[in-house]
């Protein structure tokens, strides 16, 4: 295989949630592994601003793509709306910026790496006769659910939703403990003809044409699924968990003093709470959670954004000041690696799960959308390292009970033992000659090879 002197890799990001960050993380590693290659990173202005905020990257240059929002757009509270407007602007917004990058950097594109959601990259790459490598930023269970969308729909075609909900997905490798009701919405349930389910369906049909599909996970975490997906894709490359392979090992800033506060707490005693970068739980659940924390008396660190603070019970912050800390943002990776954290109350985003596994922290799961319900099921019933809140809604008594089960009881101890094993497997996978390290080498070969 000839090695291109100077490749130019186009990287197309999905600019919502925590999608662009793991993609950027992977690209940074690739840039270090292939010094002659230049990278053009395409995302919306807002997304690029946060990704490229404090770092300079000689070989990785950001290019803004239009976000699809009408001029003077006012956000009215529906989080799906900007996503749908963005999807409608694709692929033309990416194509326009791609041309700008080629003209400016004076190098033709040699490879496209993208978020897996951006399935149209397959056509762009095919037109240019270059490889396309999509990255799935979620876990193996959600990826396999999407890949089997057509088969799942055919299997349940003649059944009413209430009749198929509890049916185990035994016909899919590695999914026998999962039922139809655990699937991400848009596969079997929900309005399948709206923007996002249509995008996911197109993605599922297009990924098998990719040169290789990469995933932010490691083979050993779910070997049956990894083996099966290898038969579906030209190449299936588990290159994670990317939280362990970050090439910039500078610790995240801790402006709110979370880590020093944790250092004054007892080992495995603190409940850390965060619902990721997008979600604000309903006011009723914020109140229930606050009351559960106050009554149970466990020390807590709560990362809260938006107007959630407005919903906290009157006087809560003052009454709990010696027990708890409420911050607008926490250096989560460092928090979950801290020995004082005993449990993580989470929405079950995949990045949070990976960070919790690597930190060895059991989870209490309150899922909201997308892959989160499925992730909850996996953490609770397949891997045994988490507990879901009853009926997927936070209620005071139930929250106290799950906090106690994990922090105080034998159940939590067993989860921590299992997590030690997962953590070991993850570290081995990204270590010398580990499966993720070897897969990463394959990825480097693909992106640096000529046509
Ligand atoms: O105070 C905070 C809160 C969050 N984070 C970071 O924010 C990220 C959150 O990522 P994730 O847990 O994946 O949540 P979302 O941002 O909600 O991610 C979206 O993307 C994920 C990957 O595809 C999906 O699994 C989720 O369902 C989807 O909502 C993590 O890296 C956290 O470390 C912090 O550093 N500090």
mmCIF file of C-alpha atoms in Angstrom, residues 28-396:
data_model
loop_
_atom_site.group_PDB
_atom_site.id
_atom_site.type_symbol
_atom_site.label_atom_id
_atom_site.label_comp_id
_atom_site.label_asym_id
_atom_site.label_seq_id
_atom_site.Cartn_x
_atom_site.Cartn_y
_atom_site.Cartn_z
ATOM 1 C CA UNK A 28 -6.279 14.281 17.634
ATOM 2 C CA UNK A 29 -4.820 10.809 18.088
ATOM 3 C CA UNK A 30 -4.866 10.222 14.342
ATOM 4 C CA UNK A 31 -3.097 13.534 13.795
ATOM 5 C CA UNK A 32 -0.352 12.462 16.194
ATOM 6 C CA UNK A 33 -0.042 9.080 14.482
ATOM 7 C CA UNK A 34 0.138 10.521 10.934
ATOM 8 C CA UNK A 35 2.219 13.691 11.087
ATOM 9 C CA UNK A 36 2.132 14.389 7.324
ATOM 10 C CA UNK A 37 -1.625 14.470 7.168
ATOM 11 C CA UNK A 38 -3.787 17.574 7.527
ATOM 12 C CA UNK A 39 -7.311 17.505 8.977
ATOM 13 C CA UNK A 40 -10.237 19.818 8.295
ATOM 14 C CA UNK A 41 -12.866 19.588 11.024
ATOM 15 C CA UNK A 42 -16.404 20.580 10.011
ATOM 16 C CA UNK A 43 -19.056 21.513 12.530
ATOM 17 C CA UNK A 44 -21.312 24.459 13.365
ATOM 18 C CA UNK A 45 -19.740 27.654 14.639
ATOM 19 C CA UNK A 46 -21.031 27.052 18.172
ATOM 20 C CA UNK A 47 -19.761 23.478 18.288
ATOM 21 C CA UNK A 48 -16.341 24.431 16.865
ATOM 22 C CA UNK A 49 -16.067 27.238 19.411
ATOM 23 C CA UNK A 50 -16.385 24.841 22.319
ATOM 24 C CA UNK A 51 -14.206 22.112 20.795
ATOM 25 C CA UNK A 52 -11.351 24.400 19.751
ATOM 26 C CA UNK A 53 -11.735 26.828 22.684
ATOM 27 C CA UNK A 54 -8.488 26.484 24.593
ATOM 28 C CA UNK A 55 -6.282 24.452 22.323
ATOM 29 C CA UNK A 56 -4.233 25.122 19.220
ATOM 30 C CA UNK A 57 -3.903 22.315 16.691
ATOM 31 C CA UNK A 58 -1.521 22.920 13.874
ATOM 32 C CA UNK A 59 -2.754 20.096 11.691
ATOM 33 C CA UNK A 60 -6.475 20.247 12.582
ATOM 34 C CA UNK A 61 -8.286 23.289 11.270
ATOM 35 C CA UNK A 62 -11.918 24.038 12.102
ATOM 36 C CA UNK A 63 -14.361 25.011 9.347
ATOM 37 C CA UNK A 64 -17.852 26.224 10.242
ATOM 38 C CA UNK A 65 -20.909 24.766 8.520
ATOM 39 C CA UNK A 66 -24.301 26.484 8.458
ATOM 40 C CA UNK A 67 -26.554 25.382 11.303
ATOM 41 C CA UNK A 68 -29.759 25.614 9.234
ATOM 42 C CA UNK A 69 -31.443 28.007 11.670
ATOM 43 C CA UNK A 70 -33.448 30.807 10.056
ATOM 44 C CA UNK A 71 -32.117 34.328 10.599
ATOM 45 C CA UNK A 72 -33.145 35.764 13.991
ATOM 46 C CA UNK A 73 -34.192 32.265 15.118
ATOM 47 C CA UNK A 74 -35.556 32.238 18.645
ATOM 48 C CA UNK A 75 -35.304 28.948 20.573
ATOM 49 C CA UNK A 76 -38.721 28.193 22.020
ATOM 50 C CA UNK A 77 -37.741 25.259 24.198
ATOM 51 C CA UNK A 78 -38.171 22.278 21.857
ATOM 52 C CA UNK A 79 -34.678 20.691 21.802
ATOM 53 C CA UNK A 80 -35.546 18.656 18.679
ATOM 54 C CA UNK A 81 -36.137 21.752 16.567
ATOM 55 C CA UNK A 82 -32.514 22.923 16.039
ATOM 56 C CA UNK A 83 -31.521 19.309 15.354
ATOM 57 C CA UNK A 84 -34.205 18.923 12.694
ATOM 58 C CA UNK A 85 -33.341 22.274 11.091
ATOM 59 C CA UNK A 86 -29.693 21.227 10.996
ATOM 60 C CA UNK A 87 -30.544 17.868 9.416
ATOM 61 C CA UNK A 88 -32.573 19.671 6.732
ATOM 62 C CA UNK A 89 -29.521 21.815 5.912
ATOM 63 C CA UNK A 90 -27.370 18.705 5.292
ATOM 64 C CA UNK A 91 -25.551 17.674 3.139
ATOM 65 C CA UNK A 92 -25.329 21.013 1.274
ATOM 66 C CA UNK A 93 -23.957 22.907 4.271
ATOM 67 C CA UNK A 94 -21.109 20.379 4.623
ATOM 68 C CA UNK A 95 -20.436 20.294 0.880
ATOM 69 C CA UNK A 96 -20.135 24.082 0.700
ATOM 70 C CA UNK A 97 -17.622 24.216 3.562
ATOM 71 C CA UNK A 98 -15.740 21.247 2.160
ATOM 72 C CA UNK A 99 -15.066 23.206 -1.031
ATOM 73 C CA UNK A 100 -13.870 26.187 1.025
ATOM 74 C CA UNK A 101 -11.427 23.916 2.881
ATOM 75 C CA UNK A 102 -10.065 22.315 -0.303
ATOM 76 C CA UNK A 103 -9.547 25.727 -1.925
ATOM 77 C CA UNK A 104 -7.958 27.218 1.157
ATOM 78 C CA UNK A 105 -5.676 24.317 2.043
ATOM 79 C CA UNK A 106 -4.930 23.476 -1.585
ATOM 80 C CA UNK A 107 -5.172 19.736 -1.075
ATOM 81 C CA UNK A 108 -7.789 17.335 -2.379
ATOM 82 C CA UNK A 109 -9.605 15.221 0.202
ATOM 83 C CA UNK A 110 -8.051 11.778 0.744
ATOM 84 C CA UNK A 111 -10.503 10.357 3.312
ATOM 85 C CA UNK A 112 -13.732 11.292 5.114
ATOM 86 C CA UNK A 113 -14.245 10.526 8.788
ATOM 87 C CA UNK A 114 -17.665 11.414 10.165
ATOM 88 C CA UNK A 115 -20.149 10.957 12.927
ATOM 89 C CA UNK A 116 -22.128 7.835 12.009
ATOM 90 C CA UNK A 117 -25.356 9.892 11.947
ATOM 91 C CA UNK A 118 -24.033 11.703 8.834
ATOM 92 C CA UNK A 119 -24.666 8.748 6.525
ATOM 93 C CA UNK A 120 -24.697 10.947 3.397
ATOM 94 C CA UNK A 121 -20.884 11.078 3.673
ATOM 95 C CA UNK A 122 -20.905 7.658 2.018
ATOM 96 C CA UNK A 123 -22.103 9.266 -1.237
ATOM 97 C CA UNK A 124 -19.683 12.177 -0.972
ATOM 98 C CA UNK A 125 -16.774 9.792 -0.343
ATOM 99 C CA UNK A 126 -17.865 7.484 -3.182
ATOM 100 C CA UNK A 127 -17.962 10.423 -5.626
ATOM 101 C CA UNK A 128 -14.432 11.335 -4.594
ATOM 102 C CA UNK A 129 -13.316 7.669 -4.567
ATOM 103 C CA UNK A 130 -11.958 8.021 -1.019
ATOM 104 C CA UNK A 131 -12.586 5.922 2.122
ATOM 105 C CA UNK A 132 -15.427 6.796 4.489
ATOM 106 C CA UNK A 133 -15.059 5.972 8.175
ATOM 107 C CA UNK A 134 -18.068 6.712 10.391
ATOM 108 C CA UNK A 135 -17.657 6.830 14.180
ATOM 109 C CA UNK A 136 -20.533 5.559 16.337
ATOM 110 C CA UNK A 137 -20.317 7.624 19.530
ATOM 111 C CA UNK A 138 -22.718 5.406 21.503
ATOM 112 C CA UNK A 139 -22.294 1.835 22.728
ATOM 113 C CA UNK A 140 -22.523 -1.566 21.007
ATOM 114 C CA UNK A 141 -26.113 -2.350 22.034
ATOM 115 C CA UNK A 142 -27.556 0.802 20.464
ATOM 116 C CA UNK A 143 -25.510 0.346 17.293
ATOM 117 C CA UNK A 144 -26.696 -3.232 16.840
ATOM 118 C CA UNK A 145 -30.314 -2.150 17.501
ATOM 119 C CA UNK A 146 -30.126 0.310 14.614
ATOM 120 C CA UNK A 147 -28.349 -2.093 12.293
ATOM 121 C CA UNK A 148 -31.173 -4.608 12.822
ATOM 122 C CA UNK A 149 -33.960 -2.017 12.315
ATOM 123 C CA UNK A 150 -35.407 -3.671 9.184
ATOM 124 C CA UNK A 151 -35.344 -7.154 10.723
ATOM 125 C CA UNK A 152 -36.904 -5.889 13.960
ATOM 126 C CA UNK A 153 -39.694 -4.140 12.044
ATOM 127 C CA UNK A 154 -40.368 -7.239 9.920
ATOM 128 C CA UNK A 155 -40.408 -9.504 12.985
ATOM 129 C CA UNK A 156 -42.978 -7.376 14.780
ATOM 130 C CA UNK A 157 -44.889 -6.228 11.689
ATOM 131 C CA UNK A 158 -48.146 -8.015 12.514
ATOM 132 C CA UNK A 159 -48.162 -7.276 16.231
ATOM 133 C CA UNK A 160 -49.668 -4.421 18.196
ATOM 134 C CA UNK A 161 -47.059 -2.401 20.187
ATOM 135 C CA UNK A 162 -48.455 -3.624 23.527
ATOM 136 C CA UNK A 163 -48.063 -7.246 22.381
ATOM 137 C CA UNK A 164 -44.458 -6.993 21.263
ATOM 138 C CA UNK A 165 -43.126 -4.720 24.023
ATOM 139 C CA UNK A 166 -41.953 -7.542 26.249
ATOM 140 C CA UNK A 167 -40.698 -9.794 23.451
ATOM 141 C CA UNK A 168 -36.988 -10.538 23.880
ATOM 142 C CA UNK A 169 -34.840 -9.773 20.842
ATOM 143 C CA UNK A 170 -33.491 -13.328 20.780
ATOM 144 C CA UNK A 171 -33.061 -13.252 17.018
ATOM 145 C CA UNK A 172 -30.216 -10.701 17.375
ATOM 146 C CA UNK A 173 -26.793 -11.855 18.579
ATOM 147 C CA UNK A 174 -26.073 -10.577 22.071
ATOM 148 C CA UNK A 175 -29.554 -9.074 22.554
ATOM 149 C CA UNK A 176 -31.469 -11.942 24.210
ATOM 150 C CA UNK A 177 -31.849 -9.997 27.472
ATOM 151 C CA UNK A 178 -33.188 -6.929 25.670
ATOM 152 C CA UNK A 179 -36.899 -6.513 24.852
ATOM 153 C CA UNK A 180 -38.563 -4.442 22.177
ATOM 154 C CA UNK A 181 -39.625 -1.873 24.789
ATOM 155 C CA UNK A 182 -35.960 -1.141 25.610
ATOM 156 C CA UNK A 183 -35.125 -0.098 22.052
ATOM 157 C CA UNK A 184 -34.267 3.516 21.250
ATOM 158 C CA UNK A 185 -37.340 5.325 19.930
ATOM 159 C CA UNK A 186 -37.555 5.503 16.150
ATOM 160 C CA UNK A 187 -36.743 1.832 15.538
ATOM 161 C CA UNK A 188 -40.105 0.244 16.313
ATOM 162 C CA UNK A 189 -42.050 2.809 18.322
ATOM 163 C CA UNK A 190 -42.672 6.529 17.906
ATOM 164 C CA UNK A 191 -43.319 8.414 14.690
ATOM 165 C CA UNK A 192 -40.992 6.645 12.293
ATOM 166 C CA UNK A 193 -41.511 9.152 9.494
ATOM 167 C CA UNK A 194 -40.018 12.193 11.238
ATOM 168 C CA UNK A 195 -36.588 13.670 10.507
ATOM 169 C CA UNK A 196 -34.514 11.842 13.099
ATOM 170 C CA UNK A 197 -35.882 8.265 12.786
ATOM 171 C CA UNK A 198 -35.528 8.599 9.010
ATOM 172 C CA UNK A 199 -31.912 9.691 9.447
ATOM 173 C CA UNK A 200 -31.196 6.725 11.743
ATOM 174 C CA UNK A 201 -32.813 4.307 9.320
ATOM 175 C CA UNK A 202 -30.751 5.649 6.407
ATOM 176 C CA UNK A 203 -27.674 5.374 8.598
ATOM 177 C CA UNK A 204 -28.431 1.722 9.416
ATOM 178 C CA UNK A 205 -28.724 0.892 5.719
ATOM 179 C CA UNK A 206 -25.594 2.823 4.734
ATOM 180 C CA UNK A 207 -23.068 1.848 7.423
ATOM 181 C CA UNK A 208 -22.382 -1.583 5.837
ATOM 182 C CA UNK A 209 -20.993 0.298 2.800
ATOM 183 C CA UNK A 210 -18.415 2.169 4.889
ATOM 184 C CA UNK A 211 -14.745 1.322 4.498
ATOM 185 C CA UNK A 212 -14.734 0.709 8.263
ATOM 186 C CA UNK A 213 -17.088 1.543 11.133
ATOM 187 C CA UNK A 214 -15.368 2.781 14.288
ATOM 188 C CA UNK A 215 -16.976 2.808 17.733
ATOM 189 C CA UNK A 216 -16.159 4.457 21.058
ATOM 190 C CA UNK A 217 -16.052 1.137 22.889
ATOM 191 C CA UNK A 218 -13.863 -1.939 23.340
ATOM 192 C CA UNK A 219 -14.505 -5.463 22.064
ATOM 193 C CA UNK A 220 -14.214 -7.218 25.426
ATOM 194 C CA UNK A 221 -17.134 -5.311 26.922
ATOM 195 C CA UNK A 222 -19.584 -7.202 24.683
ATOM 196 C CA UNK A 223 -17.836 -9.820 22.598
ATOM 197 C CA UNK A 224 -20.921 -11.438 21.057
ATOM 198 C CA UNK A 225 -22.093 -8.161 19.560
ATOM 199 C CA UNK A 226 -18.594 -7.241 18.410
ATOM 200 C CA UNK A 227 -18.302 -10.600 16.631
ATOM 201 C CA UNK A 228 -21.690 -10.221 14.977
ATOM 202 C CA UNK A 229 -21.105 -6.646 13.823
ATOM 203 C CA UNK A 230 -17.825 -7.736 12.233
ATOM 204 C CA UNK A 231 -19.963 -9.798 9.846
ATOM 205 C CA UNK A 232 -22.145 -6.777 9.001
ATOM 206 C CA UNK A 233 -19.427 -4.218 8.228
ATOM 207 C CA UNK A 234 -16.379 -4.254 5.959
ATOM 208 C CA UNK A 235 -14.390 -3.590 9.121
ATOM 209 C CA UNK A 236 -15.627 -2.988 12.654
ATOM 210 C CA UNK A 237 -13.088 -1.147 14.772
ATOM 211 C CA UNK A 238 -13.600 -0.773 18.520
ATOM 212 C CA UNK A 239 -11.089 1.983 19.281
ATOM 213 C CA UNK A 240 -12.198 3.046 22.763
ATOM 214 C CA UNK A 241 -13.034 3.835 25.364
ATOM 215 C CA UNK A 242 -11.869 7.196 24.046
ATOM 216 C CA UNK A 243 -11.974 8.621 27.559
ATOM 217 C CA UNK A 244 -8.837 6.540 28.220
ATOM 218 C CA UNK A 245 -7.029 7.551 25.054
ATOM 219 C CA UNK A 246 -7.276 11.331 25.214
ATOM 220 C CA UNK A 247 -4.077 12.678 23.662
ATOM 221 C CA UNK A 248 -4.162 15.904 25.682
ATOM 222 C CA UNK A 249 -3.714 14.659 29.168
ATOM 223 C CA UNK A 250 -4.084 18.020 30.822
ATOM 224 C CA UNK A 251 -6.688 17.732 33.579
ATOM 225 C CA UNK A 252 -9.916 19.647 32.896
ATOM 226 C CA UNK A 253 -10.097 22.923 34.792
ATOM 227 C CA UNK A 254 -11.856 22.753 38.135
ATOM 228 C CA UNK A 255 -13.081 26.317 38.582
ATOM 229 C CA UNK A 256 -15.753 25.238 41.066
ATOM 230 C CA UNK A 257 -13.355 23.349 43.355
ATOM 231 C CA UNK A 258 -15.130 19.985 42.945
ATOM 232 C CA UNK A 259 -12.014 17.843 43.310
ATOM 233 C CA UNK A 260 -10.711 19.565 46.447
ATOM 234 C CA UNK A 261 -14.212 19.328 47.961
ATOM 235 C CA UNK A 262 -14.261 15.585 47.161
ATOM 236 C CA UNK A 263 -10.891 15.154 48.836
ATOM 237 C CA UNK A 264 -12.507 16.125 52.144
ATOM 238 C CA UNK A 265 -15.137 13.368 51.892
ATOM 239 C CA UNK A 266 -14.968 9.717 52.935
ATOM 240 C CA UNK A 267 -14.140 7.015 50.350
ATOM 241 C CA UNK A 268 -17.073 5.868 48.160
ATOM 242 C CA UNK A 269 -19.526 8.044 50.127
ATOM 243 C CA UNK A 270 -20.552 10.786 47.674
ATOM 244 C CA UNK A 271 -23.440 10.756 45.196
ATOM 245 C CA UNK A 272 -22.389 12.584 42.014
ATOM 246 C CA UNK A 273 -25.324 13.804 39.911
ATOM 247 C CA UNK A 274 -25.273 14.942 36.300
ATOM 248 C CA UNK A 275 -27.639 14.513 33.370
ATOM 249 C CA UNK A 276 -25.114 15.298 30.627
ATOM 250 C CA UNK A 277 -24.868 18.262 28.324
ATOM 251 C CA UNK A 278 -28.454 18.512 27.022
ATOM 252 C CA UNK A 279 -31.000 17.415 29.590
ATOM 253 C CA UNK A 280 -32.841 19.397 32.234
ATOM 254 C CA UNK A 281 -35.029 17.029 34.279
ATOM 255 C CA UNK A 282 -38.646 18.087 34.892
ATOM 256 C CA UNK A 283 -39.073 20.406 37.936
ATOM 257 C CA UNK A 284 -40.984 17.747 39.909
ATOM 258 C CA UNK A 285 -38.081 15.324 39.627
ATOM 259 C CA UNK A 286 -35.531 17.985 40.574
ATOM 260 C CA UNK A 287 -37.524 18.544 43.769
ATOM 261 C CA UNK A 288 -37.824 14.790 44.442
ATOM 262 C CA UNK A 289 -34.091 14.315 43.956
ATOM 263 C CA UNK A 290 -33.230 17.261 46.208
ATOM 264 C CA UNK A 291 -35.522 15.950 48.935
ATOM 265 C CA UNK A 292 -34.066 12.442 48.645
ATOM 266 C CA UNK A 293 -30.536 13.845 48.997
ATOM 267 C CA UNK A 294 -31.474 15.957 51.985
ATOM 268 C CA UNK A 295 -33.351 13.169 53.782
ATOM 269 C CA UNK A 296 -30.840 10.407 53.090
ATOM 270 C CA UNK A 297 -27.988 12.593 54.329
ATOM 271 C CA UNK A 298 -25.423 11.298 51.825
ATOM 272 C CA UNK A 299 -22.860 13.890 50.743
ATOM 273 C CA UNK A 300 -23.530 14.958 47.143
ATOM 274 C CA UNK A 301 -21.988 16.835 44.231
ATOM 275 C CA UNK A 302 -24.626 18.000 41.750
ATOM 276 C CA UNK A 303 -23.758 19.428 38.334
ATOM 277 C CA UNK A 304 -26.746 21.512 37.281
ATOM 278 C CA UNK A 305 -27.293 23.611 34.185
ATOM 279 C CA UNK A 306 -29.998 25.877 32.887
ATOM 280 C CA UNK A 307 -32.779 26.907 35.183
ATOM 281 C CA UNK A 308 -32.788 23.688 37.235
ATOM 282 C CA UNK A 309 -31.513 25.609 40.269
ATOM 283 C CA UNK A 310 -34.737 27.659 40.222
ATOM 284 C CA UNK A 311 -36.729 24.505 40.953
ATOM 285 C CA UNK A 312 -34.770 23.440 44.036
ATOM 286 C CA UNK A 313 -36.874 23.488 47.229
ATOM 287 C CA UNK A 314 -36.679 26.766 49.145
ATOM 288 C CA UNK A 315 -33.724 26.816 51.512
ATOM 289 C CA UNK A 316 -32.313 23.550 50.136
ATOM 290 C CA UNK A 317 -28.911 24.997 49.280
ATOM 291 C CA UNK A 318 -28.518 26.617 52.700
ATOM 292 C CA UNK A 319 -29.691 23.554 54.644
ATOM 293 C CA UNK A 320 -27.394 21.183 52.765
ATOM 294 C CA UNK A 321 -24.364 23.501 52.538
ATOM 295 C CA UNK A 322 -22.236 21.312 54.832
ATOM 296 C CA UNK A 323 -23.214 18.091 53.026
ATOM 297 C CA UNK A 324 -23.482 19.008 49.390
ATOM 298 C CA UNK A 325 -22.134 21.089 46.553
ATOM 299 C CA UNK A 326 -24.145 22.328 43.580
ATOM 300 C CA UNK A 327 -22.113 23.542 40.582
ATOM 301 C CA UNK A 328 -22.882 24.652 37.013
ATOM 302 C CA UNK A 329 -20.242 22.293 35.559
ATOM 303 C CA UNK A 330 -17.927 19.648 37.007
ATOM 304 C CA UNK A 331 -14.723 18.113 35.597
ATOM 305 C CA UNK A 332 -16.698 14.862 35.352
ATOM 306 C CA UNK A 333 -13.943 12.530 34.246
ATOM 307 C CA UNK A 334 -11.812 13.558 37.252
ATOM 308 C CA UNK A 335 -14.839 13.470 39.557
ATOM 309 C CA UNK A 336 -15.719 9.891 38.597
ATOM 310 C CA UNK A 337 -12.089 8.857 39.034
ATOM 311 C CA UNK A 338 -12.036 10.303 42.580
ATOM 312 C CA UNK A 339 -12.087 7.727 45.372
ATOM 313 C CA UNK A 340 -14.779 9.604 47.344
ATOM 314 C CA UNK A 341 -17.482 9.094 44.713
ATOM 315 C CA UNK A 342 -19.711 6.138 45.609
ATOM 316 C CA UNK A 343 -22.498 6.434 43.045
ATOM 317 C CA UNK A 344 -23.321 8.349 39.867
ATOM 318 C CA UNK A 345 -26.912 9.469 39.233
ATOM 319 C CA UNK A 346 -26.945 9.736 35.437
ATOM 320 C CA UNK A 347 -29.112 9.975 32.307
ATOM 321 C CA UNK A 348 -26.990 7.148 30.834
ATOM 322 C CA UNK A 349 -25.320 8.964 27.954
ATOM 323 C CA UNK A 350 -22.609 6.707 26.571
ATOM 324 C CA UNK A 351 -19.711 9.055 27.424
ATOM 325 C CA UNK A 352 -20.889 9.245 31.031
ATOM 326 C CA UNK A 353 -21.137 5.451 31.197
ATOM 327 C CA UNK A 354 -17.596 5.012 29.860
ATOM 328 C CA UNK A 355 -16.266 7.539 32.381
ATOM 329 C CA UNK A 356 -18.124 5.795 35.223
ATOM 330 C CA UNK A 357 -16.801 2.373 34.194
ATOM 331 C CA UNK A 358 -13.258 3.700 34.058
ATOM 332 C CA UNK A 359 -13.784 5.364 37.463
ATOM 333 C CA UNK A 360 -15.279 2.150 38.896
ATOM 334 C CA UNK A 361 -18.491 3.926 40.003
ATOM 335 C CA UNK A 362 -21.921 2.154 40.027
ATOM 336 C CA UNK A 363 -24.779 4.102 38.437
ATOM 337 C CA UNK A 364 -28.352 5.096 39.239
ATOM 338 C CA UNK A 365 -30.071 5.538 35.913
ATOM 339 C CA UNK A 366 -32.763 8.032 34.959
ATOM 340 C CA UNK A 367 -32.884 7.764 31.138
ATOM 341 C CA UNK A 368 -34.580 10.384 28.936
ATOM 342 C CA UNK A 369 -34.257 9.706 25.175
ATOM 343 C CA UNK A 370 -32.388 7.931 22.392
ATOM 344 C CA UNK A 371 -30.038 5.176 23.561
ATOM 345 C CA UNK A 372 -30.455 6.011 27.279
ATOM 346 C CA UNK A 373 -33.283 3.579 28.103
ATOM 347 C CA UNK A 374 -31.423 0.763 26.403
ATOM 348 C CA UNK A 375 -28.219 1.712 28.239
ATOM 349 C CA UNK A 376 -30.144 1.601 31.529
ATOM 350 C CA UNK A 377 -31.376 -1.906 30.774
ATOM 351 C CA UNK A 378 -27.841 -3.040 29.941
ATOM 352 C CA UNK A 379 -26.310 -1.500 33.089
ATOM 353 C CA UNK A 380 -28.986 -2.986 35.323
ATOM 354 C CA UNK A 381 -29.801 -6.403 33.881
ATOM 355 C CA UNK A 382 -26.932 -7.369 31.573
ATOM 356 C CA UNK A 383 -23.811 -5.982 33.250
ATOM 357 C CA UNK A 384 -25.154 -5.571 36.799
ATOM 358 C CA UNK A 385 -23.381 -2.276 37.473
ATOM 359 C CA UNK A 386 -26.351 0.032 37.886
ATOM 360 C CA UNK A 387 -29.940 0.405 39.050
ATOM 361 C CA UNK A 388 -32.729 2.112 37.120
ATOM 362 C CA UNK A 389 -35.108 4.410 38.981
ATOM 363 C CA UNK A 390 -38.645 3.011 39.191
ATOM 364 C CA UNK A 391 -40.683 3.632 36.010
ATOM 365 C CA UNK A 392 -37.891 5.881 34.715
ATOM 366 C CA UNK A 393 -39.032 8.775 36.933
ATOM 367 C CA UNK A 394 -37.230 10.132 40.004
ATOM 368 C CA UNK A 395 -39.387 9.816 43.129
ATOM 369 C CA UNK A 396 -38.129 10.598 46.644
#
